CSV table of C-alpha atoms and ligand atoms in Angstrom, one decimal:
chain,number,residue,atom,x,y,z
G,1,MET,CA,-115.4,135.1,-14.4
G,2,SER,CA,-115.3,131.9,-16.3
G,3,PHE,CA,-114.8,128.5,-14.6
G,4,GLU,CA,-112.3,126.0,-16.0
G,5,ASN,CA,-114.1,122.9,-17.2
G,6,PRO,CA,-113.0,119.9,-15.0
G,7,PHE,CA,-114.5,117.2,-17.2
G,8,THR,CA,-112.3,114.9,-19.3
G,9,PRO,CA,-114.1,113.7,-22.4
G,10,SER,CA,-110.9,112.5,-24.1
G,11,PHE,CA,-110.0,108.9,-24.5
G,12,GLY,CA,-107.5,107.6,-22.0
G,13,GLU,CA,-107.7,110.7,-19.8
G,14,ILE,CA,-108.0,110.0,-16.1
G,15,PRO,CA,-111.1,111.7,-14.8
G,16,VAL,CA,-111.1,114.0,-11.7
G,17,HIS,CA,-113.4,111.5,-10.0
G,18,VAL,CA,-113.5,107.9,-11.2
G,19,ALA,CA,-117.1,106.7,-11.0
G,20,GLY,CA,-117.4,103.2,-9.4
G,21,ARG,CA,-114.7,100.6,-10.3
G,22,GLU,CA,-113.7,100.3,-6.7
G,23,GLN,CA,-114.3,96.6,-6.7
G,24,VAL,CA,-111.8,96.3,-9.6
G,25,ILE,CA,-109.2,98.7,-8.3
G,26,ALA,CA,-109.1,97.7,-4.6
G,27,PRO,CA,-108.0,94.0,-5.0
G,28,ILE,CA,-105.3,94.9,-7.5
G,29,VAL,CA,-103.9,97.6,-5.3
G,30,ARG,CA,-104.0,95.2,-2.3
G,31,ALA,CA,-101.9,92.8,-4.5
G,32,PHE,CA,-99.4,95.6,-5.2
G,33,GLU,CA,-99.1,96.1,-1.5
G,34,SER,CA,-98.8,92.5,-0.5
G,35,THR,CA,-95.5,90.9,0.3
G,36,ARG,CA,-96.8,87.6,-1.0
G,37,ARG,CA,-97.8,86.9,-4.6
G,38,ARG,CA,-101.5,87.3,-5.2
G,39,PRO,CA,-103.4,86.2,-8.3
G,40,GLU,CA,-104.7,89.7,-9.0
G,41,LEU,CA,-101.2,90.6,-10.2
G,42,THR,CA,-102.2,89.0,-13.5
G,43,THR,CA,-105.4,90.6,-14.6
G,44,LEU,CA,-107.2,90.8,-17.9
G,45,ILE,CA,-109.7,93.7,-18.2
G,46,SER,CA,-112.3,93.7,-20.9
G,47,GLY,CA,-115.0,96.2,-21.9
G,48,ALA,CA,-116.7,97.8,-24.8
G,49,ARG,CA,-115.4,101.1,-26.3
G,50,GLY,CA,-115.4,104.0,-23.9
G,51,THR,CA,-116.0,101.9,-20.7
G,52,GLY,CA,-112.7,103.1,-19.2
G,53,LYS,CA,-110.1,100.4,-19.9
G,54,THR,CA,-107.2,102.7,-20.7
G,55,THR,CA,-108.2,104.9,-17.8
G,56,LEU,CA,-108.0,102.0,-15.4
G,57,LEU,CA,-104.6,100.8,-16.7
G,58,THR,CA,-103.2,104.3,-16.3
G,59,LEU,CA,-104.7,104.7,-12.9
G,60,LEU,CA,-103.4,101.3,-11.7
G,61,ALA,CA,-99.9,102.0,-13.1
G,62,ARG,CA,-99.8,105.2,-11.0
G,63,LYS,CA,-100.9,103.4,-7.9
G,64,ALA,CA,-98.3,100.8,-8.4
G,65,GLU,CA,-95.6,103.4,-8.9
G,66,SER,CA,-96.6,105.1,-5.7
G,67,LEU,CA,-96.2,101.8,-4.0
G,68,GLY,CA,-92.7,101.4,-5.3
G,69,TRP,CA,-93.2,99.4,-8.4
G,70,ILE,CA,-91.7,100.3,-11.7
G,71,PRO,CA,-94.6,100.6,-14.3
G,72,VAL,CA,-94.0,100.2,-18.0
G,73,SER,CA,-96.8,100.3,-20.5
G,74,ALA,CA,-97.3,99.5,-24.2
G,75,THR,CA,-100.0,99.1,-26.7
G,76,ALA,CA,-100.3,95.7,-28.5
G,77,LEU,CA,-98.5,96.7,-31.7
G,78,PRO,CA,-95.5,95.3,-33.6
G,79,GLY,CA,-92.4,96.4,-31.7
G,80,MET,CA,-94.1,96.0,-28.4
G,81,LEU,CA,-91.4,93.9,-26.8
G,82,GLU,CA,-88.7,96.3,-27.6
G,83,ASP,CA,-90.9,99.1,-26.5
G,84,LEU,CA,-91.3,97.4,-23.1
G,85,GLU,CA,-87.6,96.8,-22.7
G,86,ILE,CA,-86.6,100.4,-23.5
G,87,GLY,CA,-89.4,101.7,-21.3
G,88,THR,CA,-88.3,99.5,-18.4
G,89,ARG,CA,-84.7,100.7,-18.8
G,90,ARG,CA,-85.7,104.3,-18.7
G,91,ALA,CA,-88.2,103.9,-15.8
G,92,ALA,CA,-85.6,102.0,-13.8
G,93,ARG,CA,-82.6,104.1,-14.9
G,94,HIS,CA,-81.9,105.1,-11.3
G,95,LEU,CA,-81.5,101.5,-10.3
G,96,LEU,CA,-79.7,100.0,-13.2
G,97,PRO,CA,-75.9,100.1,-13.8
G,98,GLU,CA,-74.7,102.2,-16.8
G,99,GLU,CA,-75.6,100.4,-20.0
G,100,PRO,CA,-72.7,98.7,-21.6
G,101,SER,CA,-71.4,101.3,-24.0
G,102,SER,CA,-71.4,100.6,-27.7
G,103,HIS,CA,-68.0,100.0,-29.2
G,104,VAL,CA,-66.6,99.8,-32.6
G,105,THR,CA,-66.6,96.2,-33.9
G,106,GLY,CA,-65.4,96.9,-37.4
G,107,VAL,CA,-64.7,99.5,-39.9
G,108,SER,CA,-66.4,98.7,-43.2
G,109,VAL,CA,-64.9,99.6,-46.5
G,110,ALA,CA,-68.3,100.5,-47.9
G,111,PRO,CA,-68.4,103.4,-50.3
G,112,LEU,CA,-69.2,105.9,-47.6
G,113,GLY,CA,-66.7,104.3,-45.2
G,114,GLY,CA,-69.3,103.9,-42.5
G,115,ILE,CA,-68.3,102.6,-39.1
G,116,SER,CA,-70.5,99.8,-37.9
G,117,LEU,CA,-71.4,100.0,-34.2
G,118,GLU,CA,-72.5,96.9,-32.5
G,119,ARG,CA,-73.2,95.9,-29.0
G,120,SER,CA,-71.4,92.5,-28.8
G,121,ASP,CA,-73.3,91.4,-25.6
G,122,ARG,CA,-76.6,91.7,-27.5
G,123,GLU,CA,-75.8,88.7,-29.6
G,124,LEU,CA,-75.6,86.3,-26.7
G,125,THR,CA,-78.9,87.0,-25.2
G,126,ASN,CA,-82.6,87.5,-26.1
G,127,TRP,CA,-85.5,89.5,-24.8
G,128,ARG,CA,-86.3,87.1,-22.0
G,129,TYR,CA,-82.8,87.1,-20.5
G,130,ARG,CA,-82.3,90.8,-21.0
G,131,MET,CA,-85.5,91.4,-19.1
G,132,ALA,CA,-84.5,88.8,-16.5
G,133,ASP,CA,-81.2,90.7,-16.0
G,134,ILE,CA,-83.2,93.9,-15.3
G,135,LEU,CA,-85.5,92.1,-13.0
G,136,ASP,CA,-82.5,90.8,-11.0
G,137,VAL,CA,-81.4,94.3,-10.4
G,138,LEU,CA,-84.9,95.4,-9.5
G,139,ALA,CA,-85.2,92.5,-7.1
G,140,SER,CA,-82.1,93.6,-5.2
G,141,ALA,CA,-83.8,96.9,-4.7
G,142,GLU,CA,-87.0,95.0,-3.7
G,143,THR,CA,-88.8,96.6,-6.6
G,144,GLY,CA,-91.3,94.9,-8.8
G,145,LEU,CA,-92.1,95.4,-12.5
G,146,LEU,CA,-95.6,96.1,-13.6
G,147,ILE,CA,-96.3,95.6,-17.3
G,148,THR,CA,-99.5,97.1,-18.7
G,149,ILE,CA,-100.7,96.2,-22.2
G,150,ASP,CA,-103.6,98.1,-23.8
G,151,GLU,CA,-105.7,97.2,-26.8
G,152,ILE,CA,-104.9,93.5,-26.6
G,153,ASP,CA,-104.5,91.9,-30.1
G,154,PRO,CA,-104.6,88.1,-30.0
G,155,THR,CA,-103.2,87.9,-33.5
G,156,LEU,CA,-99.9,89.7,-32.6
G,157,ASP,CA,-97.1,87.2,-32.1
G,158,GLU,CA,-95.4,89.4,-29.5
G,159,MET,CA,-98.5,89.2,-27.3
G,160,ILE,CA,-98.0,85.4,-27.1
G,161,GLN,CA,-94.3,85.8,-26.6
G,162,LEU,CA,-94.8,88.2,-23.8
G,163,ALA,CA,-97.3,86.0,-22.1
G,164,ALA,CA,-95.0,83.0,-22.3
G,165,VAL,CA,-92.0,84.9,-20.9
G,166,TYR,CA,-94.1,86.4,-18.2
G,167,ARG,CA,-95.2,83.0,-17.2
G,168,HIS,CA,-91.5,82.0,-16.8
G,169,PHE,CA,-90.9,85.0,-14.6
G,170,VAL,CA,-93.8,84.1,-12.4
G,171,ARG,CA,-92.5,80.5,-12.1
G,172,GLU,CA,-89.1,81.8,-11.2
G,173,GLY,CA,-90.7,83.7,-8.3
G,174,ARG,CA,-90.0,87.1,-9.6
G,175,LYS,CA,-91.9,90.2,-8.6
G,176,VAL,CA,-93.8,90.9,-11.8
G,177,ALA,CA,-97.3,91.9,-12.6
G,178,LEU,CA,-99.2,92.0,-15.9
G,179,LEU,CA,-102.4,94.0,-16.5
G,180,MET,CA,-103.9,93.8,-20.0
G,181,ALA,CA,-107.0,95.4,-21.4
G,182,GLY,CA,-108.9,95.0,-24.6
G,183,LEU,CA,-112.3,94.7,-26.3
G,184,PRO,CA,-114.1,91.6,-25.1
G,185,HIS,CA,-113.8,89.5,-28.2
G,186,ASN,CA,-110.1,90.1,-28.4
G,187,VAL,CA,-109.6,89.2,-24.7
G,188,SER,CA,-111.6,86.0,-25.1
G,189,SER,CA,-109.8,85.0,-28.2
G,190,LEU,CA,-106.4,85.6,-26.5
G,191,MET,CA,-107.6,83.5,-23.6
G,192,SER,CA,-108.5,80.6,-25.9
G,193,ASN,CA,-105.0,80.5,-27.4
G,194,LYS,CA,-103.5,77.2,-26.4
G,195,THR,CA,-99.9,78.5,-25.9
G,196,VAL,CA,-101.0,80.9,-23.3
G,197,SER,CA,-103.6,78.7,-21.6
G,198,PHE,CA,-102.4,79.9,-18.2
G,199,LEU,CA,-104.1,83.2,-18.9
G,200,ARG,CA,-107.4,81.4,-18.4
G,201,ARG,CA,-106.4,81.1,-14.7
G,202,ALA,CA,-105.6,84.8,-14.5
G,203,GLN,CA,-108.1,87.1,-12.9
G,204,SER,CA,-110.5,88.5,-15.5
G,205,VAL,CA,-112.8,91.5,-15.0
G,206,ARG,CA,-115.5,92.8,-17.3
G,207,LEU,CA,-116.2,96.6,-17.2
G,208,GLY,CA,-120.0,97.1,-17.5
G,209,PRO,CA,-122.0,100.2,-16.8
G,210,VAL,CA,-121.3,102.2,-13.6
G,211,GLY,CA,-124.2,102.2,-11.1
G,212,PRO,CA,-126.4,105.3,-10.9
G,213,TYR,CA,-125.4,106.2,-7.4
G,214,ASP,CA,-121.7,106.3,-8.3
G,215,VAL,CA,-122.4,108.2,-11.5
G,216,ARG,CA,-124.3,110.9,-9.5
G,217,ASN,CA,-121.5,111.2,-7.0
G,218,ALA,CA,-118.8,111.5,-9.7
G,219,LEU,CA,-120.7,114.1,-11.6
G,220,LEU,CA,-121.4,116.2,-8.4
G,221,SER,CA,-117.9,115.9,-7.1
G,222,THR,CA,-116.4,116.9,-10.4
G,223,VAL,CA,-118.7,120.0,-10.6
G,224,LEU,CA,-117.9,121.0,-7.1
G,225,GLU,CA,-114.2,120.5,-7.7
G,226,GLY,CA,-114.4,122.9,-10.7
G,227,GLY,CA,-115.8,125.5,-8.4
G,228,ARG,CA,-119.5,125.5,-9.4
G,229,GLU,CA,-122.7,124.0,-8.3
G,230,ILE,CA,-125.5,122.1,-10.0
G,231,ASP,CA,-129.3,122.1,-9.4
G,232,GLN,CA,-130.8,118.9,-8.1
G,233,ASP,CA,-133.0,118.2,-11.1
G,234,ALA,CA,-130.1,119.0,-13.4
G,235,LEU,CA,-127.9,116.5,-11.7
G,236,ASP,CA,-130.7,113.9,-11.8
G,237,LEU,CA,-131.1,114.3,-15.5
G,238,ALA,CA,-127.4,114.3,-16.3
G,239,ALA,CA,-126.9,111.1,-14.3
G,240,GLN,CA,-129.8,109.4,-15.9
G,241,GLU,CA,-128.8,110.3,-19.5
G,242,THR,CA,-125.3,108.9,-19.1
G,243,GLY,CA,-126.8,105.4,-18.6
G,244,GLY,CA,-123.7,104.6,-16.5
G,245,PHE,CA,-121.5,104.8,-19.6
G,246,PRO,CA,-118.1,106.3,-18.5
G,247,PHE,CA,-117.4,108.2,-21.7
G,248,LEU,CA,-120.9,109.8,-21.5
G,249,ILE,CA,-120.4,110.8,-17.9
G,250,GLN,CA,-117.5,113.0,-19.1
G,251,LEU,CA,-119.1,114.1,-22.3
G,252,VAL,CA,-122.5,115.1,-20.7
G,253,GLY,CA,-120.7,116.9,-17.9
G,254,TYR,CA,-118.3,118.7,-20.2
G,255,ARG,CA,-121.0,119.9,-22.6
G,256,ALA,CA,-123.5,121.0,-19.9
G,257,TRP,CA,-120.7,122.9,-18.1
G,258,ASP,CA,-119.8,124.8,-21.3
G,259,ILE,CA,-123.4,126.1,-22.0
G,260,ARG,CA,-123.0,129.0,-19.6
G,261,PRO,CA,-119.5,128.6,-18.1
G,262,ASP,CA,-119.7,132.0,-16.3
G,263,GLU,CA,-122.7,131.1,-14.1
G,264,PRO,CA,-122.0,129.7,-10.7
G,265,THR,CA,-124.7,127.0,-11.0
G,266,ILE,CA,-125.5,124.5,-13.8
G,267,SER,CA,-129.2,124.5,-14.5
G,268,LEU,CA,-131.6,121.9,-15.9
G,269,SER,CA,-131.7,123.7,-19.2
G,270,ASP,CA,-127.9,123.6,-19.4
G,271,VAL,CA,-128.0,119.9,-18.9
G,272,GLU,CA,-130.8,119.5,-21.5
G,273,HIS,CA,-128.7,121.3,-24.1
G,274,GLY,CA,-125.5,119.6,-23.0
G,275,VAL,CA,-127.1,116.1,-23.4
G,276,GLU,CA,-128.2,117.0,-26.9
G,277,LEU,CA,-124.6,117.9,-27.9
G,278,ALA,CA,-123.1,115.0,-26.1
G,279,LEU,CA,-125.4,112.5,-27.9
G,280,ALA,CA,-124.5,113.9,-31.3
G,281,GLU,CA,-120.8,113.3,-30.4
G,282,MET,CA,-121.5,109.9,-28.9
G,283,GLU,CA,-123.1,108.9,-32.2
G,284,GLU,CA,-120.1,109.9,-34.2
G,285,ARG,CA,-117.5,108.4,-31.8
G,286,ILE,CA,-119.1,105.3,-30.5
G,287,PHE,CA,-122.4,104.3,-32.2
G,288,GLU,CA,-121.1,104.5,-35.8
G,289,ALA,CA,-118.1,102.2,-35.0
G,290,THR,CA,-120.3,99.8,-33.0
G,291,PHE,CA,-122.8,99.7,-35.8
G,292,ARG,CA,-120.1,99.0,-38.4
G,293,ASP,CA,-119.0,95.9,-36.4
G,294,LEU,CA,-122.5,94.3,-36.4
G,295,SER,CA,-123.1,91.3,-38.5
G,296,GLU,CA,-126.4,90.8,-40.4
G,297,GLY,CA,-127.5,88.3,-37.7
G,298,ASP,CA,-126.7,90.8,-35.0
G,299,LEU,CA,-128.8,93.4,-36.7
G,300,ARG,CA,-131.7,91.0,-37.1
G,301,PHE,CA,-131.5,90.3,-33.4
G,302,LEU,CA,-131.5,94.0,-32.5
G,303,SER,CA,-134.3,94.8,-34.9
G,304,ALA,CA,-136.3,92.0,-33.1
G,305,MET,CA,-135.6,93.7,-29.8
G,306,LEU,CA,-136.9,97.0,-31.0
G,307,GLU,CA,-140.4,95.6,-31.2
G,308,ASP,CA,-140.5,95.6,-27.4
G,309,GLU,CA,-141.0,98.7,-25.4
G,310,GLY,CA,-138.4,97.7,-22.8
G,311,ASP,CA,-136.4,94.5,-22.2
G,312,SER,CA,-136.9,91.5,-24.5
G,313,LYS,CA,-137.6,87.9,-23.8
G,314,MET,CA,-135.4,85.5,-25.6
G,315,GLU,CA,-138.3,83.2,-26.5
G,316,ASP,CA,-140.0,86.2,-28.3
G,317,LEU,CA,-136.8,87.0,-30.2
G,318,VAL,CA,-136.4,83.4,-31.3
G,319,ARG,CA,-140.0,83.5,-32.7
G,320,ARG,CA,-139.6,86.8,-34.4
G,321,MET,CA,-136.3,86.0,-36.0
G,322,ASP,CA,-137.3,82.6,-37.3
G,323,ARG,CA,-133.9,81.1,-36.4
G,324,SER,CA,-133.0,78.2,-34.2
G,325,SER,CA,-132.6,79.0,-30.5
G,326,SER,CA,-129.0,78.0,-30.6
G,327,GLN,CA,-128.3,80.5,-33.4
G,328,VAL,CA,-130.2,83.2,-31.6
G,329,ALA,CA,-128.2,82.4,-28.4
G,330,GLN,CA,-125.0,83.0,-30.4
G,331,TYR,CA,-126.1,86.4,-31.5
G,332,ARG,CA,-127.0,87.2,-27.9
G,333,ARG,CA,-123.5,86.2,-26.8
G,334,ARG,CA,-121.8,88.3,-29.5
G,335,LEU,CA,-123.9,91.4,-28.7
G,336,ILE,CA,-123.3,91.0,-24.9
G,337,GLU,CA,-119.5,90.8,-25.7
G,338,ALA,CA,-119.8,94.0,-27.8
G,339,GLY,CA,-121.3,95.8,-24.8
G,340,VAL,CA,-124.5,96.6,-26.8
G,341,ILE,CA,-126.9,94.5,-24.7
G,342,GLY,CA,-126.8,92.9,-21.3
G,343,ALA,CA,-128.5,90.0,-19.6
G,344,ARG,CA,-131.3,90.9,-17.2
G,345,ARG,CA,-133.4,88.2,-15.5
G,346,ARG,CA,-133.1,84.7,-16.8
G,347,GLY,CA,-134.0,84.6,-20.5
G,348,VAL,CA,-134.3,88.4,-20.7
G,349,VAL,CA,-132.0,90.9,-22.4
G,350,GLY,CA,-132.0,94.7,-22.7
G,351,PHE,CA,-129.9,97.5,-24.2
G,352,ASP,CA,-126.7,98.3,-22.2
G,353,LEU,CA,-125.2,100.9,-24.5
G,354,PRO,CA,-127.3,104.0,-23.6
G,355,HIS,CA,-129.2,105.6,-26.4
G,356,PHE,CA,-128.2,103.0,-28.9
G,357,ARG,CA,-131.8,101.9,-29.2
G,358,GLU,CA,-132.8,105.4,-30.5
G,359,PHE,CA,-129.9,105.4,-32.8
G,360,LEU,CA,-130.9,102.0,-34.3
G,361,GLU,CA,-134.5,103.1,-34.6
G,362,ALA,CA,-133.4,106.0,-36.8
G,363,ARG,CA,-131.1,103.7,-38.8
G,364,ILE,CA,-133.2,100.7,-39.5
B,1,ATP,N1,-114.8,105.2,-14.0
B,1,ATP,C1,-114.9,106.4,-14.7
B,1,ATP,N2,-115.7,107.4,-14.3
B,1,ATP,C2,-115.8,108.5,-15.0
B,1,ATP,N3,-115.3,108.7,-16.2
B,1,ATP,C3,-114.5,107.7,-16.7
B,1,ATP,C4,-114.3,106.5,-16.0
B,1,ATP,N4,-113.6,105.7,-16.8
B,1,ATP,C5,-113.3,106.3,-17.9
B,1,ATP,N5,-113.9,107.6,-17.9
B,1,ATP,C6,-113.8,108.5,-19.0
B,1,ATP,O1,-114.4,107.8,-20.1
B,1,ATP,C7,-113.7,108.1,-21.3
B,1,ATP,C8,-113.3,106.8,-22.0
B,1,ATP,O2,-112.3,106.2,-21.2
B,1,ATP,P1,-111.2,105.3,-21.8
B,1,ATP,O3,-110.5,106.0,-22.9
B,1,ATP,O4,-110.4,104.8,-20.7
B,1,ATP,O5,-112.1,104.1,-22.4
B,1,ATP,P2,-111.6,102.8,-23.2
B,1,ATP,O6,-112.4,101.6,-22.6
B,1,ATP,O7,-110.1,102.6,-23.1
B,1,ATP,O8,-112.1,103.0,-24.7
B,1,ATP,P3,-111.5,102.4,-26.1
B,1,ATP,O9,-111.9,101.0,-26.1
B,1,ATP,O10,-112.1,103.2,-27.1
B,1,ATP,O11,-110.0,102.5,-26.0
B,1,ATP,C9,-112.6,109.1,-20.9
B,1,ATP,O12,-113.1,110.4,-21.3
B,1,ATP,C10,-112.4,108.9,-19.4
B,1,ATP,O13,-112.0,110.1,-18.8
B,2,MG,MG1,-108.6,102.6,-24.6
């Protein structure tokens, strides 16, 4: 008998057990439940690739829905606003009156004799007021609208328009929520846009590594859920090798499971093999892209870090790099934003992206 693999190493797929993130999820859910407006209803989530941003948005949309909200989601791409409007109409179909039907406004004498259909009411309104009309209907059913935007793109005009309209809705006292997620540099550059300066007052959360205790729990619960068991030393190794990186939790679990899927228990050697496969994939899907995004200065900074066995002192890095300390501090900030390194004690940094050090050592 073969056991069905319960791990979810695909992007955006909600895992069977979400490791950690409780301190992000709980306050937002409380805000969905509350009868009064809470600031968590406007939240910006940032995190490096594979830290679970899309997963969180999906999960929170489901929670909202179960609490009676209408969720609508879009990716920050051209056409996003129309997407949101259509999505809202569909999701709220049961509450909305029949859409005004299209009617013939003119018969053209074009060569093919086409009939042009036009919705005359469209001309008198715009996105903001069409959405406001929908919100009026939702309000009469005491329903709120949750908008989630993934892959924030600060250069997209529609992002700015959405934020501005949303702000009007909040001011008008409407029941609306906006959760947005993106890579850290995109989130911070959106927040520094003057037209949407109110976003700076929104709640902002940064997804870092998940703690070791939560990783262990999630791995174990997922294995048990799938109907198998895992040896203690195997679980320890698996948890450790993930470094708390959400994508690796799924990938290591998935590969280790598939080594001998007919056996009732996952062994240490299954995990050892699984980790090897997982890291090869991690390299392809995360490290290569991360590496491509590094500037020359970033690389110089990381090379200087490789000289240390463990964490690095900033003062040592400044000396090794032969750059001003303010320049070095800038590289530090960029690399923290990219999720590659993290701050430790004061003046000390270390690698946050698990196994990236080994990858770099091979590369440089
Ligand atoms: N808290 C978590 N616990 C366990 N696994 C998780 C968790 N969050 C996400 N995952 C898993 O990690 C992988 C990556 O998640 P997700 O696609 O949400 O990341 P992302 O931050 O949106 O990445 P990207 O920036 O590339 O879009 C998925 O396989 C998902 O199942
Ligand atoms: Mg994503």
